[in-house]
Coordinates of C-alpha atoms (C1' of nucleotides) in Angstrom, one line a residue:
Chain A
M1 CA 17.7 59.0 -56.4
S2 CA 13.9 58.4 -56.9
F3 CA 12.0 59.0 -60.4
V4 CA 8.7 58.4 -58.2
V5 CA 6.1 61.4 -60.0
K6 CA 4.5 63.3 -56.4
R7 CA 0.9 63.0 -57.3
R8 CA -1.0 65.2 -54.7
L9 CA -4.1 63.5 -53.2
A10 CA -5.5 66.8 -52.3
L11 CA -7.0 65.3 -49.1
L12 CA -6.2 68.6 -47.2
P13 CA -4.2 71.8 -47.6
T14 CA -0.8 70.8 -46.7
D15 CA -0.4 73.9 -44.6
R16 CA -3.1 72.8 -42.5
S17 CA -1.8 71.1 -39.2
L18 CA -2.3 67.5 -38.9
S19 CA -4.7 67.9 -35.8
G20 CA -7.1 70.1 -38.2
A21 CA -6.5 66.9 -40.9
L22 CA -8.5 65.0 -38.3
G23 CA -10.6 67.7 -36.8
L24 CA -9.4 67.0 -33.5
A25 CA -8.6 69.8 -31.1
R26 CA -5.1 69.4 -30.1
G27 CA -4.5 72.3 -27.4
V28 CA -2.3 74.5 -29.7
D29 CA -2.3 78.1 -30.7
V30 CA 0.5 78.2 -32.3
L31 CA 2.7 75.4 -33.4
G32 CA 6.6 76.0 -33.4
L33 CA 8.3 75.5 -36.6
R34 CA 9.5 72.3 -35.6
E35 CA 6.1 70.7 -34.7
A36 CA 4.8 72.5 -37.7
K37 CA 7.0 70.8 -39.8
K38 CA 6.4 67.2 -38.0
D39 CA 2.9 67.5 -38.8
R40 CA 3.6 68.0 -42.3
T41 CA 6.0 65.1 -42.9
R42 CA 3.5 63.1 -41.0
F43 CA 0.9 64.0 -43.2
Q44 CA 3.1 63.6 -46.4
L45 CA 4.0 60.2 -45.4
L46 CA 0.6 59.4 -45.4
E47 CA 0.0 61.0 -48.8
A48 CA 3.0 59.5 -50.3
A49 CA 2.1 55.8 -48.6
L50 CA -1.4 56.2 -50.0
D51 CA -0.3 56.9 -53.3
L52 CA 2.0 54.2 -53.4
I53 CA -0.2 51.4 -52.3
A54 CA -3.4 52.6 -54.4
R55 CA -1.0 51.8 -57.2
Q56 CA 1.0 49.0 -56.0
G57 CA -0.5 47.5 -53.2
F58 CA 0.6 47.5 -49.8
E59 CA 3.2 44.7 -49.7
Q60 CA 4.7 45.8 -53.0
T61 CA 5.1 49.2 -51.3
T62 CA 8.0 49.2 -49.2
L63 CA 9.5 51.7 -46.7
N64 CA 12.2 52.8 -48.6
E65 CA 9.9 54.2 -51.5
I66 CA 7.2 56.0 -49.6
A67 CA 10.5 57.5 -47.5
D68 CA 11.9 58.9 -50.7
A69 CA 8.7 60.0 -51.8
V70 CA 9.1 62.6 -49.0
Q71 CA 12.5 62.8 -49.4
V72 CA 13.3 61.2 -45.9
S73 CA 15.4 58.4 -44.4
P74 CA 13.5 55.4 -43.7
R75 CA 14.9 55.6 -40.2
T76 CA 12.6 58.7 -39.9
L77 CA 9.6 57.4 -41.0
L78 CA 10.1 54.2 -38.5
R79 CA 10.6 57.1 -36.2
Y80 CA 7.5 59.0 -37.2
F81 CA 5.3 55.3 -37.2
P82 CA 6.3 52.4 -35.4
T83 CA 5.5 50.2 -38.5
K84 CA 4.7 50.3 -41.8
E85 CA 1.4 49.4 -41.2
D86 CA 0.5 52.4 -39.0
V87 CA 1.2 54.9 -41.2
I88 CA -2.0 54.4 -42.7
V89 CA -3.8 52.5 -39.5
S90 CA -2.8 54.9 -37.0
W91 CA -5.1 57.7 -38.8
V92 CA -8.0 55.2 -38.4
D93 CA -7.2 55.1 -34.7
E94 CA -7.2 58.3 -34.0
G95 CA -10.4 58.7 -35.5
M96 CA -12.0 56.0 -33.7
A97 CA -10.7 57.3 -30.1
V98 CA -13.2 59.9 -30.1
L99 CA -15.4 56.8 -29.4
R100 CA -13.5 57.0 -25.6
E101 CA -14.2 60.6 -25.1
G102 CA -17.7 60.6 -26.8
L103 CA -19.0 57.1 -24.3
E104 CA -17.6 59.2 -21.1
A105 CA -19.5 62.0 -22.0
R106 CA -23.0 60.5 -22.2
P107 CA -25.0 61.4 -19.2
P108 CA -25.0 59.1 -16.4
G109 CA -28.8 57.9 -16.4
E110 CA -28.7 56.7 -20.0
S111 CA -29.1 52.7 -20.2
R112 CA -26.0 51.1 -21.6
P113 CA -27.3 50.1 -25.2
E114 CA -28.3 54.1 -25.5
A115 CA -24.9 55.2 -24.6
L116 CA -23.0 52.8 -26.7
L117 CA -25.2 53.6 -29.9
A118 CA -25.1 57.1 -29.5
A119 CA -21.5 57.4 -28.7
A120 CA -20.9 54.9 -31.8
R121 CA -23.1 57.2 -33.8
D122 CA -21.2 60.4 -32.8
M123 CA -17.9 58.7 -33.7
L124 CA -19.2 57.7 -37.1
A125 CA -20.5 61.1 -37.9
A126 CA -17.5 62.6 -37.0
Y127 CA -15.7 60.2 -39.5
Q128 CA -18.0 61.2 -42.3
A129 CA -17.6 64.8 -41.6
R130 CA -13.7 64.0 -42.8
G131 CA -15.4 64.2 -46.4
G132 CA -13.1 61.3 -48.2
F133 CA -10.3 61.5 -45.7
F134 CA -11.6 58.5 -44.1
L135 CA -12.7 56.9 -47.2
V136 CA -9.2 56.7 -48.9
I137 CA -7.8 55.5 -45.8
E138 CA -10.4 52.6 -45.8
R139 CA -10.2 51.8 -49.2
A140 CA -5.8 51.4 -48.7
I141 CA -6.7 49.3 -45.7
A142 CA -8.9 47.1 -47.6
T143 CA -6.7 46.1 -50.3
S144 CA -3.9 44.5 -48.0
D145 CA -5.2 41.6 -45.0
T146 CA -2.5 42.4 -42.9
V147 CA -3.6 46.2 -42.6
A148 CA -7.0 45.1 -42.4
A149 CA -5.8 42.8 -39.7
R150 CA -3.9 45.5 -37.5
K151 CA -6.9 47.6 -37.4
Q152 CA -8.9 45.0 -36.4
Q153 CA -6.2 44.7 -33.6
M154 CA -6.8 48.3 -32.8
M155 CA -10.6 48.2 -32.5
E156 CA -10.1 45.2 -30.3
V157 CA -7.9 47.5 -27.9
L158 CA -10.3 50.3 -28.1
A159 CA -13.2 47.8 -27.6
R160 CA -11.2 46.8 -24.3
D161 CA -11.1 50.4 -23.3
V162 CA -14.9 51.1 -23.9
S163 CA -15.6 47.9 -21.8
A164 CA -13.8 49.1 -18.8
I165 CA -15.4 53.0 -19.2
L166 CA -18.5 51.0 -19.0
A167 CA -17.8 48.7 -16.0
E168 CA -16.9 51.6 -14.2
R169 CA -20.0 53.8 -15.1
E170 CA -22.2 51.1 -14.0
D171 CA -20.5 50.0 -10.9
G172 CA -22.6 49.4 -7.8
Q173 CA -25.2 47.9 -10.3
A174 CA -23.9 44.4 -10.6
Q175 CA -26.5 42.0 -9.8
H176 CA -24.6 39.0 -11.0
G177 CA -21.7 37.3 -10.6
E178 CA -18.5 39.8 -12.0
A179 CA -17.7 37.0 -14.5
R180 CA -20.9 36.8 -15.8
S181 CA -21.6 40.5 -15.8
S182 CA -18.2 41.2 -17.9
L183 CA -19.3 38.5 -20.4
I184 CA -22.3 40.1 -21.2
R185 CA -20.9 43.5 -21.0
D186 CA -18.3 42.2 -23.8
V187 CA -21.0 40.7 -25.9
H188 CA -22.9 44.1 -26.1
V189 CA -19.6 46.0 -26.5
G190 CA -18.8 43.4 -29.2
T191 CA -22.1 43.9 -30.8
V192 CA -21.7 47.4 -31.4
F193 CA -18.2 46.9 -33.0
A194 CA -20.1 44.8 -35.2
I195 CA -22.6 47.3 -36.4
I196 CA -19.7 50.0 -36.8
R197 CA -17.3 47.5 -38.7
A198 CA -20.6 46.9 -41.2
S199 CA -21.4 50.1 -41.4
I200 CA -17.9 51.2 -42.6
R201 CA -17.8 48.3 -45.5
S202 CA -21.1 49.3 -46.7
W203 CA -19.8 52.5 -46.8
V204 CA -16.7 51.8 -48.5
G205 CA -18.5 49.3 -50.7
T206 CA -20.6 51.8 -52.3
N207 CA -17.8 54.6 -52.3
G208 CA -19.7 56.6 -49.5
G209 CA -22.8 56.9 -51.6
R210 CA -25.0 57.0 -48.5
P211 CA -24.0 58.8 -45.2
L212 CA -22.4 56.8 -42.6
P213 CA -24.6 57.8 -39.6
D214 CA -27.7 56.5 -41.7
L215 CA -26.1 53.5 -42.5
F216 CA -25.5 52.6 -38.8
D217 CA -28.9 53.5 -38.1
E218 CA -30.2 50.9 -40.2
A219 CA -27.4 48.4 -39.2
A220 CA -28.5 49.2 -35.6
C221 CA -31.9 47.7 -36.4
A222 CA -30.6 44.4 -37.1
V223 CA -30.1 43.6 -33.2
R224 CA -31.7 44.4 -29.9
F225 CA -29.8 44.4 -26.8
V226 CA -31.0 42.3 -23.5
E227 CA -30.7 44.3 -20.6
T228 CA -29.8 41.7 -18.1
Chain B
M1 CA 24.3 22.7 -31.4
S2 CA 20.8 23.4 -29.2
F3 CA 20.9 22.6 -25.7
V4 CA 17.0 23.2 -25.4
V5 CA 15.5 20.6 -23.1
K6 CA 12.5 19.1 -24.9
R7 CA 9.6 19.4 -22.3
R8 CA 6.9 17.2 -23.8
L9 CA 3.1 19.5 -22.9
A10 CA 1.8 16.0 -23.6
L11 CA -1.2 17.7 -25.1
L12 CA -1.7 14.4 -26.9
P13 CA -0.1 11.3 -27.6
T14 CA 2.4 12.0 -30.1
D15 CA 1.6 8.5 -32.4
R16 CA -1.4 10.0 -33.2
S17 CA -2.2 12.0 -36.0
L18 CA -2.8 15.6 -36.7
S19 CA -6.1 14.9 -38.0
G20 CA -6.8 12.8 -35.1
A21 CA -5.7 16.0 -32.6
L22 CA -8.1 18.3 -33.8
G23 CA -10.4 15.9 -33.9
L24 CA -11.5 16.4 -37.5
A25 CA -12.3 13.4 -39.9
R26 CA -9.8 13.7 -42.6
G27 CA -10.9 10.9 -45.3
V28 CA -7.8 8.7 -44.2
D29 CA -7.4 5.2 -43.4
V30 CA -3.8 4.4 -43.6
L31 CA -1.5 7.6 -44.0
G32 CA 1.7 6.7 -46.1
L33 CA 4.8 7.0 -43.7
R34 CA 5.4 10.4 -45.4
E35 CA 1.9 11.9 -44.4
A36 CA 2.4 10.4 -41.0
K37 CA 5.9 12.1 -40.7
K38 CA 4.6 15.3 -41.9
D39 CA 1.7 15.1 -39.0
R40 CA 4.1 14.3 -36.3
T41 CA 6.5 17.0 -37.7
R42 CA 3.9 19.7 -37.6
F43 CA 2.8 18.7 -34.5
Q44 CA 6.3 18.8 -32.7
L45 CA 6.6 22.4 -34.2
L46 CA 3.3 23.3 -32.2
E47 CA 4.5 21.6 -29.2
A48 CA 7.8 23.2 -29.2
A49 CA 6.4 26.7 -29.9
L50 CA 3.9 26.6 -27.4
D51 CA 7.0 25.7 -24.8
L52 CA 9.2 28.3 -26.0
I53 CA 6.3 30.8 -26.3
A54 CA 5.1 30.1 -22.8
R55 CA 8.3 30.7 -21.4
Q56 CA 9.7 33.8 -23.6
G57 CA 6.9 35.2 -25.5
F58 CA 6.1 35.0 -28.6
E59 CA 8.5 38.0 -30.4
Q60 CA 11.5 36.6 -28.1
T61 CA 11.0 33.4 -29.3
T62 CA 12.6 33.3 -33.0
L63 CA 12.1 30.8 -35.5
N64 CA 15.5 29.6 -35.2
E65 CA 15.1 27.9 -31.8
I66 CA 11.5 26.2 -32.7
A67 CA 13.7 24.7 -35.5
D68 CA 16.2 23.6 -33.7
A69 CA 13.8 22.3 -30.6
V70 CA 12.6 19.7 -33.6
Q71 CA 15.6 19.3 -35.3
V72 CA 14.3 20.8 -38.3
S73 CA 16.2 23.7 -40.4
P74 CA 14.5 27.0 -40.2
R75 CA 13.5 26.6 -44.1
T76 CA 11.5 23.5 -43.5
L77 CA 9.6 25.3 -40.7
L78 CA 8.2 27.8 -42.9
R79 CA 7.5 25.0 -45.5
Y80 CA 5.1 23.6 -42.8
F81 CA 3.8 27.3 -41.9
P82 CA 3.6 30.3 -44.1
T83 CA 4.7 32.5 -41.2
K84 CA 5.6 32.3 -37.8
E85 CA 2.3 33.4 -36.6
D86 CA 0.5 30.4 -38.2
V87 CA 2.7 27.8 -36.2
I88 CA 0.3 28.6 -33.4
V89 CA -2.9 30.0 -35.4
S90 CA -3.4 27.5 -37.9
W91 CA -4.7 25.5 -35.6
V92 CA -7.3 27.5 -34.3
D93 CA -8.1 28.3 -38.1
E94 CA -8.9 24.2 -38.5
G95 CA -10.8 24.3 -35.5
M96 CA -12.8 27.4 -36.5
A97 CA -13.3 26.2 -39.9
V98 CA -16.2 23.5 -39.0
L99 CA -18.5 26.6 -38.5
R100 CA -18.6 26.3 -42.0
E101 CA -19.4 22.7 -42.8
G102 CA -21.7 23.1 -39.5
L103 CA -23.8 26.0 -41.3
E104 CA -24.1 24.4 -44.7
A105 CA -25.6 21.1 -42.8
R106 CA -28.4 23.1 -40.9
P107 CA -31.8 22.4 -42.4
P108 CA -33.0 24.7 -45.0
G109 CA -36.3 25.8 -43.1
E110 CA -34.5 27.2 -40.0
S111 CA -34.0 30.9 -39.9
R112 CA -30.9 32.8 -39.8
P113 CA -30.3 33.3 -36.2
E114 CA -31.2 29.8 -35.5
A115 CA -28.6 28.7 -37.8
L116 CA -26.0 30.7 -37.1
L117 CA -26.1 30.0 -33.1
A118 CA -26.7 26.5 -33.7
A119 CA -23.7 25.9 -36.1
A120 CA -21.7 28.3 -33.3
R121 CA -22.8 26.5 -30.7
D122 CA -21.8 23.1 -32.4
M123 CA -18.5 24.6 -33.0
L124 CA -17.4 25.7 -29.7
A125 CA -18.5 22.2 -28.5
A126 CA -16.3 20.6 -30.6
Y127 CA -13.6 23.6 -29.7
Q128 CA -14.2 22.3 -25.8
A129 CA -14.3 18.6 -26.6
R130 CA -10.8 19.0 -27.4
G131 CA -9.9 19.1 -23.9
G132 CA -7.2 21.8 -22.9
F133 CA -5.6 21.5 -26.4
F134 CA -7.2 24.7 -27.6
L135 CA -6.8 26.2 -24.3
V136 CA -3.4 26.2 -24.2
I137 CA -3.3 27.8 -27.6
E138 CA -5.5 30.5 -27.0
R139 CA -3.6 31.3 -24.0
A140 CA -0.2 31.2 -26.2
I141 CA -2.2 34.0 -28.7
A142 CA -3.2 36.0 -25.9
T143 CA 0.4 36.6 -25.1
S144 CA 1.1 38.6 -28.1
D145 CA -0.7 41.5 -30.2
T146 CA 0.5 40.2 -33.5
V147 CA -0.6 36.7 -32.9
A148 CA -4.0 38.0 -32.1
A149 CA -4.0 40.0 -34.8
R150 CA -3.4 37.4 -37.4
K151 CA -6.3 35.0 -35.4
Q152 CA -8.7 38.1 -36.2
Q153 CA -7.6 38.1 -39.8
M154 CA -8.4 34.7 -39.8
M155 CA -11.8 35.0 -38.3
E156 CA -12.5 38.0 -40.5
V157 CA -12.1 35.8 -43.3
L158 CA -14.4 33.1 -41.8
A159 CA -17.2 35.5 -41.4
R160 CA -16.9 36.6 -45.1
D161 CA -17.3 33.1 -45.8
V162 CA -20.1 32.6 -43.6
S163 CA -21.5 35.3 -44.8
A164 CA -21.4 34.1 -48.5
I165 CA -23.1 30.8 -47.1
L166 CA -26.2 32.6 -45.5
A167 CA -26.5 35.0 -48.7
E168 CA -26.6 31.6 -51.0
R169 CA -28.7 29.7 -48.7
E170 CA -31.6 32.4 -48.5
D171 CA -31.3 33.6 -52.0
G172 CA -34.8 34.2 -53.4
Q173 CA -35.7 35.5 -49.9
A174 CA -34.5 38.8 -50.8
Q175 CA -37.1 41.5 -50.3
H176 CA -35.2 44.5 -49.8
G177 CA -32.4 45.9 -51.6
E178 CA -29.0 43.8 -52.1
A179 CA -27.0 46.5 -50.3
R180 CA -29.6 46.3 -46.9
S181 CA -29.6 43.1 -47.0
S182 CA -26.2 42.3 -47.1
L183 CA -25.8 45.1 -44.6
I184 CA -27.7 43.4 -42.1
R185 CA -26.3 39.9 -42.7
D186 CA -23.2 41.4 -41.6
V187 CA -24.3 42.8 -38.6
H188 CA -25.7 39.6 -37.7
V189 CA -22.7 37.5 -38.7
G190 CA -20.6 40.0 -36.8
T191 CA -23.1 39.7 -34.0
V192 CA -22.5 35.9 -33.6
F193 CA -18.8 36.1 -33.7
A194 CA -19.1 38.7 -31.0
I195 CA -20.6 36.1 -29.2
I196 CA -18.0 33.5 -29.8
R197 CA -15.3 36.1 -29.1
A198 CA -16.6 37.2 -25.8
S199 CA -17.2 33.4 -24.6
I200 CA -13.8 32.4 -25.5
R201 CA -12.4 35.2 -23.5
S202 CA -14.1 34.4 -20.8
W203 CA -13.4 30.6 -21.1
V204 CA -9.9 31.3 -21.4
G205 CA -9.9 33.8 -18.3
T206 CA -11.4 31.3 -16.0
N207 CA -9.1 28.5 -17.3
G208 CA -11.7 26.3 -18.8
G209 CA -13.8 26.7 -15.6
R210 CA -17.0 26.3 -17.2
P211 CA -17.9 24.6 -20.2
L212 CA -17.8 26.5 -23.5
P213 CA -21.0 25.8 -24.7
D214 CA -22.7 26.9 -21.3
L215 CA -20.6 30.5 -21.8
F216 CA -22.1 30.7 -25.0
D217 CA -25.5 30.1 -24.3
E218 CA -25.1 32.9 -21.4
A219 CA -23.6 35.5 -24.0
A220 CA -25.9 34.7 -26.5
C221 CA -29.0 36.0 -24.2
A222 CA -27.4 39.4 -24.1
V223 CA -28.8 40.2 -27.7
R224 CA -31.5 39.5 -29.7
F225 CA -31.8 39.1 -33.7
V226 CA -34.0 41.2 -35.3
E227 CA -35.1 39.7 -38.9
T228 CA -35.6 41.4 -42.1
Chain C
dC1 C1' 25.0 85.4 -31.1
dG2 C1' 25.7 80.8 -28.2
dA3 C1' 24.3 77.3 -25.6
dC4 C1' 21.2 73.3 -25.2
dA5 C1' 17.6 70.1 -26.6
dA6 C1' 15.4 67.7 -30.6
dA7 C1' 15.6 65.6 -34.6
dT8 C1' 17.9 63.7 -38.8
dG9 C1' 20.3 60.4 -41.3
dA10 C1' 23.8 56.9 -41.8
dC11 C1' 25.6 53.0 -40.4
dA12 C1' 25.2 48.2 -38.0
dT13 C1' 22.5 44.4 -36.8
dA14 C1' 18.6 40.9 -35.7
dG15 C1' 15.1 38.4 -37.5
dT16 C1' 11.4 37.2 -41.1
dC17 C1' 10.2 35.4 -45.3
dT18 C1' 11.1 34.0 -50.2
dG19 C1' 13.7 31.7 -54.4
dC20 C1' 17.0 28.6 -55.9
dC21 C1' 19.5 24.2 -56.1
dA22 C1' 21.6 20.0 -54.6
dG23 C1' 21.3 16.0 -52.3
dC24 C1' 18.3 12.3 -50.0
dT25 C1' 14.0 9.5 -48.8
dT26 C1' 10.0 7.6 -50.2
dA27 C1' 6.5 6.2 -53.4
dT28 C1' 5.3 3.6 -58.0
dC29 C1' 6.1 0.8 -61.7
dT30 C1' 8.0 -3.3 -64.2
Chain D
dA1 C1' 14.2 -6.2 -56.1
dG2 C1' 15.5 -2.8 -58.9
dA3 C1' 15.1 1.5 -61.4
dT4 C1' 12.7 5.7 -62.2
dA5 C1' 10.1 9.4 -60.6
dA6 C1' 8.3 12.3 -57.2
dG7 C1' 8.3 14.6 -52.9
dC8 C1' 10.8 16.7 -48.9
dT9 C1' 14.8 18.5 -46.6
dG10 C1' 18.7 21.6 -45.9
dG11 C1' 21.6 25.2 -47.2
dC12 C1' 22.5 29.8 -49.4
dA13 C1' 21.5 34.1 -51.2
dG14 C1' 18.9 38.2 -51.2
dA15 C1' 14.8 41.5 -49.9
dC16 C1' 12.6 43.7 -46.1
dT17 C1' 10.8 45.2 -41.6
dA18 C1' 12.5 47.2 -37.7
dT19 C1' 16.1 48.5 -33.7
dG20 C1' 20.1 50.5 -31.4
dT21 C1' 24.1 53.9 -31.9
dC22 C1' 26.3 57.7 -32.9
dA23 C1' 27.5 62.2 -35.3
dT24 C1' 25.6 66.1 -37.6
dT25 C1' 21.9 69.2 -38.3
dT26 C1' 18.4 72.0 -37.3
dG27 C1' 15.0 74.7 -34.1
dT28 C1' 14.7 77.0 -29.9
dC29 C1' 15.5 80.2 -26.1
dG30 C1' 18.5 82.8 -23.3

DNA sequence: CGACAAATGACATAGTCTGCCAGCTTATCT
DNA sequence: AGATAAGCTGGCAGACTATGTCATTTGTCG
């Protein structure tokens, strides 16, 4: 029996689908009752987790508490999210994943720095467009080192994907050894992610006082990419 | 009862002190019997962990196995290292921590990029000087996402410290708002860490084929720091 | 409605990590 | 050297995360 008072965060109307919450298109017209319920549960779990974590911190909040708040068994919670950290972090991951598509959609003629910066900026614009959604999530992440580590890890995976996309996009232009060109590519990608991270940190630190894309532009001025 | 055959990795003679293993000066002339024993146990735990992980992977290797191999109780293992991941990762942390001192030792007149790059290069030179030591560790880290995440976290903490050192080093020169200057500082620090990570990855990927400082120099050419 | 598939909950289990206490070893002082 | 204090170790109990399994419930479709 749980006596936790459920305080709605009102991030979004709960009758809205999960896909809608992220502002992501999911090829769906009408979700079946089943899928709608799943979407709703998934989002409720996020809400409960954010609420509890905001009050108690991440490590002090147990799986049981989160599950109880949504009246779901802990076993079920772990079927929705592979780990406790993922309850929070997977949303950021979904948000950032648009970087992949964005990058692939850039015109082929564009230089690597142009494409990278443009795609990253677009992603952060979408990030910003979700209102306080990601701001709340980022704040929750910032309260725990282990969650922050997990987010970093996901961004690392994303960085590899981005690097791979660039490699394919630019094949045939390799004028140096493979090792050297991938080294430099990794530096470029890593630098863009450094800009992204710094922007987000500043954004969170000032409670979203300034638009994220603006911060990104400002941050991007701090470095210049040297092309081979 | 454990039947694990103890295979020496022969990274270092075991009669050498832990401090020596890292090539770090620790204000010590003669370690007491107690401390010497602790150093030896700590290093044996690393050896056992590296050995087991190389064969079975990180998650498949339990605390019990590692502890058994050194004939120590699991409880004691966790007194030496706060978590299982730290058995491996804490060494990298100690190795990287020289970046702090190195940065503080840079001449005050130096520009931020100069100081950052020089300190980072020195750190990697020390890294390289330890021979295969860090190479083995990095390889073990690369086999598991959770360990990699933990390493990221430690580097994140280090990055904050570095940023703080820079902030203090440059106070009085602030000509923009505090928020803006810390944003740009974070980008600079993050970029240096991107260079470091890319170098290490390339180093590990080629099994240490080329000297780490050389890779660093090459990687550093890929970006240029814009001051103020 | 009835058959089928999916989702859920209720165990059981492994493994990580912490607190606690008793027993032993090392260091220190007389 | 001997006694006392301090530190180290091992074993035990307990909380929590995470995974596998199986019976039950719920949604879907003919």
